[in-house]
mmCIF file of C-alpha atoms in Angstrom:
data_model
loop_
_atom_site.group_PDB
_atom_site.id
_atom_site.type_symbol
_atom_site.label_atom_id
_atom_site.label_comp_id
_atom_site.label_asym_id
_atom_site.label_seq_id
_atom_site.Cartn_x
_atom_site.Cartn_y
_atom_site.Cartn_z
ATOM 1 C CA MET A 1 -19.039 167.976 114.133
ATOM 2 C CA GLU A 2 -22.678 169.662 114.406
ATOM 3 C CA PHE A 3 -24.366 171.031 111.799
ATOM 4 C CA ILE A 4 -26.989 172.692 112.090
ATOM 5 C CA LEU A 5 -28.883 174.273 109.768
ATOM 6 C CA GLY A 6 -30.246 177.670 111.417
ATOM 7 C CA ASP A 7 -27.007 178.387 112.116
ATOM 8 C CA ALA A 8 -25.680 177.826 108.571
ATOM 9 C CA ILE A 9 -28.930 180.175 106.834
ATOM 10 C CA LYS A 10 -28.114 183.113 109.846
ATOM 11 C CA GLY A 11 -24.051 182.504 108.931
ATOM 12 C CA LEU A 12 -25.070 182.694 104.816
ATOM 13 C CA VAL A 13 -27.523 185.786 105.304
ATOM 14 C CA GLY A 14 -25.102 187.727 107.436
ATOM 15 C CA GLY A 15 -22.669 186.506 104.865
ATOM 16 C CA LEU A 16 -23.788 187.816 101.646
ATOM 17 C CA LEU A 17 -24.644 191.466 103.768
ATOM 18 C CA ILE A 18 -21.239 191.579 104.386
ATOM 19 C CA GLY A 19 -20.549 191.283 100.968
ATOM 20 C CA CYS A 20 -22.698 193.578 99.860
ATOM 21 C CA SER A 21 -20.835 196.097 101.782
ATOM 22 C CA ALA A 22 -18.059 195.568 100.192
ATOM 23 C CA ALA A 23 -19.727 195.471 96.881
ATOM 24 C CA ILE A 24 -21.561 199.060 97.991
ATOM 25 C CA LEU A 25 -17.555 199.667 99.126
ATOM 26 C CA LEU A 26 -15.765 198.934 95.551
ATOM 27 C CA LEU A 27 -18.692 199.911 93.544
ATOM 28 C CA ALA A 28 -19.378 203.624 94.998
ATOM 29 C CA ASN A 29 -16.004 204.501 95.451
ATOM 30 C CA GLY A 30 -14.168 202.746 94.831
ATOM 31 C CA ARG A 31 -12.016 201.005 97.479
ATOM 32 C CA ILE A 32 -11.857 196.880 98.604
ATOM 33 C CA ALA A 33 -13.337 196.255 102.463
ATOM 34 C CA GLY A 34 -10.725 195.799 104.012
ATOM 35 C CA ILE A 35 -10.487 196.368 107.182
ATOM 36 C CA SER A 36 -6.854 196.338 108.399
ATOM 37 C CA GLY A 37 -6.244 198.116 105.528
ATOM 38 C CA ILE A 38 -9.039 200.728 106.172
ATOM 39 C CA ALA A 39 -8.059 200.687 110.410
ATOM 40 C CA GLY A 40 -4.412 200.863 109.580
ATOM 41 C CA ALA A 41 -4.733 203.672 107.238
ATOM 42 C CA LEU A 42 -5.943 206.346 110.315
ATOM 43 C CA ILE A 43 -2.971 205.407 112.364
ATOM 44 C CA THR A 44 -0.641 206.208 109.723
ATOM 45 C CA LYS A 45 0.937 210.267 109.141
ATOM 46 C CA SER A 46 0.560 210.603 106.208
ATOM 47 C CA ALA A 47 -3.063 212.258 106.307
ATOM 48 C CA THR A 48 -5.817 211.982 102.671
ATOM 49 C CA LYS A 49 -8.582 212.784 102.392
ATOM 50 C CA LEU A 50 -9.668 209.707 102.192
ATOM 51 C CA ARG A 51 -8.902 209.744 106.110
ATOM 52 C CA PHE A 52 -12.580 211.250 107.031
ATOM 53 C CA GLU A 53 -14.392 208.303 104.849
ATOM 54 C CA ASN A 54 -11.860 205.398 106.797
ATOM 55 C CA LEU A 55 -13.319 206.918 110.169
ATOM 56 C CA ALA A 56 -17.062 206.988 108.523
ATOM 57 C CA PHE A 57 -17.023 203.310 107.321
ATOM 58 C CA VAL A 58 -15.079 202.091 110.741
ATOM 59 C CA LEU A 59 -18.016 204.462 113.220
ATOM 60 C CA GLY A 60 -20.180 202.550 111.171
ATOM 61 C CA LEU A 61 -18.613 199.022 112.027
ATOM 62 C CA ILE A 62 -18.385 199.542 115.789
ATOM 63 C CA THR A 63 -22.054 201.371 116.025
ATOM 64 C CA ALA A 64 -23.963 199.041 114.343
ATOM 65 C CA PRO A 65 -23.422 195.920 116.750
ATOM 66 C CA LEU A 66 -24.183 198.475 118.899
ATOM 67 C CA ALA A 67 -27.500 199.475 117.896
ATOM 68 C CA TYR A 68 -27.991 195.760 117.781
ATOM 69 C CA SER A 69 -27.627 195.110 121.585
ATOM 70 C CA VAL A 70 -29.492 198.118 122.241
ATOM 71 C CA LEU A 71 -33.069 197.931 120.215
ATOM 72 C CA ILE A 72 -32.345 193.802 119.665
ATOM 73 C CA GLU A 73 -30.955 191.788 122.040
ATOM 74 C CA GLN A 74 -26.874 191.453 123.472
ATOM 75 C CA PRO A 75 -25.207 189.447 121.511
ATOM 76 C CA GLU A 76 -22.931 186.368 122.639
ATOM 77 C CA ILE A 77 -19.452 187.417 122.168
ATOM 78 C CA GLY A 78 -17.163 184.609 123.724
ATOM 79 C CA VAL A 79 -14.016 185.728 124.790
ATOM 80 C CA SER A 80 -10.478 184.988 126.494
ATOM 81 C CA THR A 81 -9.849 187.632 129.714
ATOM 82 C CA ASN A 82 -5.795 186.212 129.770
ATOM 83 C CA PRO A 83 -4.309 189.826 128.971
ATOM 84 C CA ILE A 84 -1.205 188.378 127.988
ATOM 85 C CA MET A 85 -2.919 186.340 125.395
ATOM 86 C CA LEU A 86 -4.979 189.487 124.421
ATOM 87 C CA VAL A 87 -2.379 191.396 123.398
ATOM 88 C CA PHE A 88 0.307 189.043 122.270
ATOM 89 C CA ALA A 89 -2.419 187.813 119.644
ATOM 90 C CA GLY A 90 -3.693 191.395 119.544
ATOM 91 C CA LEU A 91 -0.025 192.186 118.535
ATOM 92 C CA CYS A 92 0.104 189.348 115.666
ATOM 93 C CA VAL A 93 -2.568 190.018 114.170
ATOM 94 C CA GLY A 94 -1.828 194.427 113.837
ATOM 95 C CA LEU A 95 1.565 193.399 112.598
ATOM 96 C CA GLY A 96 0.370 190.210 110.708
ATOM 97 C CA THR A 97 -1.769 191.991 108.841
ATOM 98 C CA ARG A 98 -0.583 194.845 107.877
ATOM 99 C CA LEU A 99 2.991 192.967 106.277
ATOM 100 C CA GLY A 100 0.607 190.891 104.948
ATOM 101 C CA SER A 101 -1.551 193.269 103.012
ATOM 102 C CA GLY A 102 -4.842 192.547 105.267
ATOM 103 C CA CYS A 103 -7.097 189.551 106.765
ATOM 104 C CA THR A 104 -10.366 188.238 106.364
ATOM 105 C CA SER A 105 -11.787 190.816 104.251
ATOM 106 C CA GLY A 106 -9.685 192.280 102.624
ATOM 107 C CA HIS A 107 -8.024 188.651 101.189
ATOM 108 C CA GLY A 108 -10.811 186.787 102.281
ATOM 109 C CA VAL A 109 -13.751 188.089 100.946
ATOM 110 C CA CYS A 110 -12.390 191.269 98.553
ATOM 111 C CA GLY A 111 -9.291 188.835 97.033
ATOM 112 C CA LEU A 112 -11.026 185.489 96.292
ATOM 113 C CA SER A 113 -13.505 187.282 95.242
ATOM 114 C CA ARG A 114 -11.560 188.972 92.551
ATOM 115 C CA PHE A 115 -9.346 185.144 92.013
ATOM 116 C CA SER A 116 -6.260 187.135 93.004
ATOM 117 C CA PRO A 117 -3.380 184.591 93.709
ATOM 118 C CA ARG A 118 -1.669 186.526 96.038
ATOM 119 C CA SER A 119 -5.256 187.197 98.206
ATOM 120 C CA LEU A 120 -5.282 183.202 97.392
ATOM 121 C CA ALA A 121 -2.234 181.992 99.040
ATOM 122 C CA SER A 122 -2.344 184.732 102.557
ATOM 123 C CA VAL A 123 -6.039 182.693 103.086
ATOM 124 C CA LEU A 124 -4.832 179.285 102.842
ATOM 125 C CA THR A 125 -1.739 180.289 104.786
ATOM 126 C CA PHE A 126 -3.240 182.038 108.006
ATOM 127 C CA VAL A 127 -6.243 180.221 107.509
ATOM 128 C CA GLY A 128 -3.703 176.601 107.803
ATOM 129 C CA THR A 129 -1.530 178.768 110.515
ATOM 130 C CA ALA A 130 -4.841 179.584 112.879
ATOM 131 C CA MET A 131 -6.157 175.769 112.843
ATOM 132 C CA LEU A 132 -3.277 174.488 114.295
ATOM 133 C CA VAL A 133 -2.628 177.544 116.331
ATOM 134 C CA ALA A 134 -6.217 177.674 118.172
ATOM 135 C CA SER A 135 -5.954 172.950 117.184
ATOM 136 C CA GLY A 136 -2.744 172.947 119.147
ATOM 137 C CA VAL A 137 -4.032 175.472 121.674
ATOM 138 C CA ARG A 138 -6.526 172.763 122.337
ATOM 139 C CA MET A 139 -3.979 169.760 122.365
ATOM 140 C CA ILE A 140 -2.031 170.988 125.382
ATOM 141 C CA THR A 141 -4.572 173.118 127.368
ATOM 142 C CA GLY A 142 -7.714 170.733 127.128
ATOM 143 C CA ALA A 143 -9.779 174.471 126.294
ATOM 144 C CA PRO A 144 -9.210 177.935 124.947
ATOM 145 C CA VAL A 145 -6.768 180.030 126.538
ATOM 146 C CA MET B 1 -21.207 211.395 99.722
ATOM 147 C CA ARG B 2 -18.439 209.599 99.611
ATOM 148 C CA ARG B 3 -18.197 209.737 103.310
ATOM 149 C CA LEU B 4 -22.052 208.663 104.462
ATOM 150 C CA ILE B 5 -21.810 205.679 101.972
ATOM 151 C CA ALA B 6 -18.141 204.598 103.754
ATOM 152 C CA GLY B 7 -20.218 204.786 107.411
ATOM 153 C CA ILE B 8 -22.879 202.605 105.345
ATOM 154 C CA ALA B 9 -21.298 199.627 104.239
ATOM 155 C CA GLY B 10 -19.219 199.776 107.318
ATOM 156 C CA ALA B 11 -22.886 199.651 109.766
ATOM 157 C CA VAL B 12 -24.299 196.248 106.950
ATOM 158 C CA PHE B 13 -20.721 195.122 107.328
ATOM 159 C CA GLY B 14 -21.057 195.176 111.741
ATOM 160 C CA PHE B 15 -25.081 194.404 111.523
ATOM 161 C CA GLY B 16 -23.433 191.786 109.069
ATOM 162 C CA LEU B 17 -21.018 190.323 111.596
ATOM 163 C CA VAL B 18 -23.280 190.687 113.718
ATOM 164 C CA LEU B 19 -25.849 188.198 112.274
ATOM 165 C CA SER B 20 -23.702 185.507 111.230
ATOM 166 C CA ASP B 21 -22.804 185.295 115.130
ATOM 167 C CA MET B 22 -18.770 186.260 113.365
ATOM 168 C CA ILE B 23 -18.668 188.808 116.499
ATOM 169 C CA ASP B 24 -18.086 185.979 118.766
ATOM 170 C CA PRO B 25 -14.566 184.287 119.544
ATOM 171 C CA ASP B 26 -15.866 180.922 120.435
ATOM 172 C CA ARG B 27 -18.027 181.133 117.218
ATOM 173 C CA VAL B 28 -14.579 181.325 115.381
ATOM 174 C CA LEU B 29 -12.667 178.924 117.401
ATOM 175 C CA ALA B 30 -15.088 176.636 116.749
ATOM 176 C CA PHE B 31 -14.465 176.661 113.166
ATOM 177 C CA LEU B 32 -10.413 177.066 113.609
ATOM 178 C CA THR B 33 -10.070 173.950 116.559
ATOM 179 C CA LEU B 34 -10.344 170.669 114.717
ATOM 180 C CA ASN B 35 -9.813 167.766 117.272
ATOM 181 C CA SER B 36 -13.113 169.608 119.722
ATOM 182 C CA GLY B 37 -15.451 166.756 118.950
ATOM 183 C CA LYS B 38 -18.121 169.950 117.480
ATOM 184 C CA TRP B 39 -16.477 170.978 114.795
ATOM 185 C CA ASP B 40 -18.412 174.313 113.417
ATOM 186 C CA PRO B 41 -18.708 175.011 109.935
ATOM 187 C CA THR B 42 -20.535 178.411 110.418
ATOM 188 C CA LEU B 43 -17.576 180.398 109.724
ATOM 189 C CA ALA B 44 -17.144 178.752 106.183
ATOM 190 C CA PHE B 45 -21.055 179.671 105.392
ATOM 191 C CA VAL B 46 -20.695 183.340 106.175
ATOM 192 C CA MET B 47 -17.037 182.871 103.902
ATOM 193 C CA GLY B 48 -19.528 181.494 101.202
ATOM 194 C CA GLY B 49 -21.969 184.744 101.383
ATOM 195 C CA ALA B 50 -20.110 187.141 101.026
ATOM 196 C CA ILE B 51 -18.215 186.449 98.658
ATOM 197 C CA LEU B 52 -20.811 186.310 96.088
ATOM 198 C CA PRO B 53 -21.849 190.120 96.186
ATOM 199 C CA MET B 54 -18.134 190.931 95.459
ATOM 200 C CA LEU B 55 -17.938 188.079 92.357
ATOM 201 C CA LEU B 56 -20.806 190.425 90.834
ATOM 202 C CA ALA B 57 -19.341 193.363 91.912
ATOM 203 C CA TRP B 58 -16.008 192.711 90.141
ATOM 204 C CA ARG B 59 -17.631 191.919 86.961
ATOM 205 C CA ILE B 60 -19.720 195.031 87.288
ATOM 206 C CA SER B 61 -16.732 197.010 87.667
ATOM 207 C CA ALA B 62 -14.475 195.571 84.911
ATOM 208 C CA GLN B 63 -17.362 197.174 82.285
ATOM 209 C CA ARG B 64 -16.841 200.717 84.447
ATOM 210 C CA GLU B 65 -14.535 202.767 83.479
ATOM 211 C CA GLN B 66 -14.802 204.492 87.484
ATOM 212 C CA PRO B 67 -16.769 204.080 90.316
ATOM 213 C CA PHE B 68 -20.293 205.764 90.959
ATOM 214 C CA LEU B 69 -18.340 207.967 93.214
ATOM 215 C CA GLY B 70 -15.556 208.803 91.482
ATOM 216 C CA GLY B 71 -11.797 208.818 91.353
ATOM 217 C CA GLU B 72 -10.482 205.090 90.311
ATOM 218 C CA PHE B 73 -11.124 201.275 90.418
ATOM 219 C CA PRO B 74 -8.389 200.006 93.180
ATOM 220 C CA PRO B 75 -5.836 198.244 90.624
ATOM 221 C CA ARG B 76 -5.002 194.517 90.930
ATOM 222 C CA PRO B 77 -1.919 193.876 92.522
ATOM 223 C CA THR B 78 0.718 192.451 90.770
ATOM 224 C CA GLY B 79 3.098 189.865 91.107
ATOM 225 C CA GLY B 80 2.471 186.934 93.236
ATOM 226 C CA PRO B 81 3.002 185.754 96.704
ATOM 227 C CA ASP B 82 6.065 186.703 97.835
ATOM 228 C CA ARG B 83 7.700 186.007 101.576
ATOM 229 C CA LYS B 84 5.798 189.813 103.634
ATOM 230 C CA LEU B 85 3.181 188.894 102.013
ATOM 231 C CA MET B 86 3.452 184.735 103.711
ATOM 232 C CA ALA B 87 5.301 186.303 106.536
ATOM 233 C CA GLY B 88 2.337 188.338 107.632
ATOM 234 C CA ALA B 89 0.038 185.905 107.357
ATOM 235 C CA ILE B 90 1.521 183.543 109.653
ATOM 236 C CA LEU B 91 1.409 186.244 111.740
ATOM 237 C CA PHE B 92 -1.965 186.870 111.906
ATOM 238 C CA GLY B 93 -3.277 183.733 112.123
ATOM 239 C CA ILE B 94 -1.328 182.611 115.429
ATOM 240 C CA GLY B 95 -3.189 185.540 116.426
ATOM 241 C CA TRP B 96 -6.160 184.298 114.996
ATOM 242 C CA GLY B 97 -5.672 181.178 116.653
ATOM 243 C CA VAL B 98 -4.872 182.108 119.756
ATOM 244 C CA ILE B 99 -7.970 184.132 120.565
ATOM 245 C CA GLY B 100 -10.356 184.088 117.314
ATOM 246 C CA LEU B 101 -10.644 187.713 116.907
ATOM 247 C CA CYS B 102 -9.962 189.625 113.396
ATOM 248 C CA PRO B 103 -9.815 192.986 112.895
ATOM 249 C CA GLY B 104 -13.453 192.496 111.991
ATOM 250 C CA PRO B 105 -14.671 191.543 114.593
ATOM 251 C CA ALA B 106 -13.141 193.039 116.958
ATOM 252 C CA LEU B 107 -13.555 196.004 116.133
ATOM 253 C CA ALA B 108 -17.403 195.458 115.948
ATOM 254 C CA GLY B 109 -17.483 194.212 119.877
ATOM 255 C CA LEU B 110 -15.031 197.261 120.744
ATOM 256 C CA LEU B 111 -18.243 198.665 121.780
ATOM 257 C CA ILE B 112 -20.306 195.547 123.341
ATOM 258 C CA GLY B 113 -17.224 192.794 123.896
ATOM 259 C CA GLY B 114 -15.741 194.507 127.127
ATOM 260 C CA TRP B 115 -12.722 195.173 128.274
ATOM 261 C CA PRO B 116 -10.636 191.900 126.183
ATOM 262 C CA VAL B 117 -12.193 192.743 122.753
ATOM 263 C CA ALA B 118 -10.975 196.239 123.738
ATOM 264 C CA LEU B 119 -7.244 195.350 124.870
ATOM 265 C CA PHE B 120 -7.246 193.330 121.452
ATOM 266 C CA VAL B 121 -7.633 196.685 119.651
ATOM 267 C CA ALA B 122 -5.575 198.528 121.988
ATOM 268 C CA ALA B 123 -2.912 195.768 121.192
ATOM 269 C CA ALA B 124 -3.967 195.012 117.884
ATOM 270 C CA PHE B 125 -3.071 199.199 116.644
ATOM 271 C CA GLY B 126 -0.246 198.862 118.843
ATOM 272 C CA GLY B 127 0.993 196.208 115.838
ATOM 273 C CA MET B 128 -0.363 197.818 113.608
ATOM 274 C CA ALA B 129 2.021 200.713 114.196
ATOM 275 C CA LEU B 130 5.044 198.852 114.922
ATOM 276 C CA TYR B 131 4.640 198.395 111.787
ATOM 277 C CA GLN B 132 4.159 201.641 110.890
ATOM 278 C CA TYR B 133 7.096 202.240 112.512
ATOM 279 C CA GLN B 134 9.402 199.683 111.737
ATOM 280 C CA PHE B 135 8.751 198.005 108.206
ATOM 281 C CA THR B 136 8.166 201.005 106.449
ATOM 282 C CA ARG B 137 10.308 204.991 105.830
ATOM 283 C CA ALA B 138 6.745 206.760 105.558
#
């Protein structure tokens, strides 16, 4: 294990920002800041008055990192370039988060803080599964895909 | 007003993902991979930091009739974990463990992560659409 205090502090501060974002959305708009739920609602047929609200959230989420990379520095994004794995993982994440009613933000940030048993079960399952898969991939290939 | 608040919340969320470095799948995989020899606990700090303001927010919401901009607070989900929830969590975990991207960081990296992130996001929307047309009768 490699513990770097600066990374932990940046993680904590970044996490606090994420939590504040979720808190604002809950207390002002009465909404759960679940990214899969908000993004998924963008492609449903039933057009609700929340559609533009969801769009505004997603636009903010997409453009803030772009602004950061233009104004401050380009964040490092180390990601697989295997197209088959990218498509496979994307399909799993899209289908899984809708089937399971939430992802790291909805169940993780918003659900755990509400002491929801469903969210706790979900988080333990997806974190456990992801650890098994990531560690398995490492064991077989000696490197990430 | 609701849209403005939503836009600001989205931007703060995205900035938090950049600052915490969760926008970098390598960093996320360093948490998820237990046998790399250099396990990285950063994700746990991010999650802990994010839960703190929400603990407070849920307490405030319990004392209020409705959100500041009207409407209703989200109702507490009834019932415990069911098969649909668990199947979804397993499927999501598989995808997350393979590439290290979940929906938030994927969208946050959409414009700065090059074609791989864009391809992942497109496939994720494809997966969501699949759910829409296969598992719901909307």
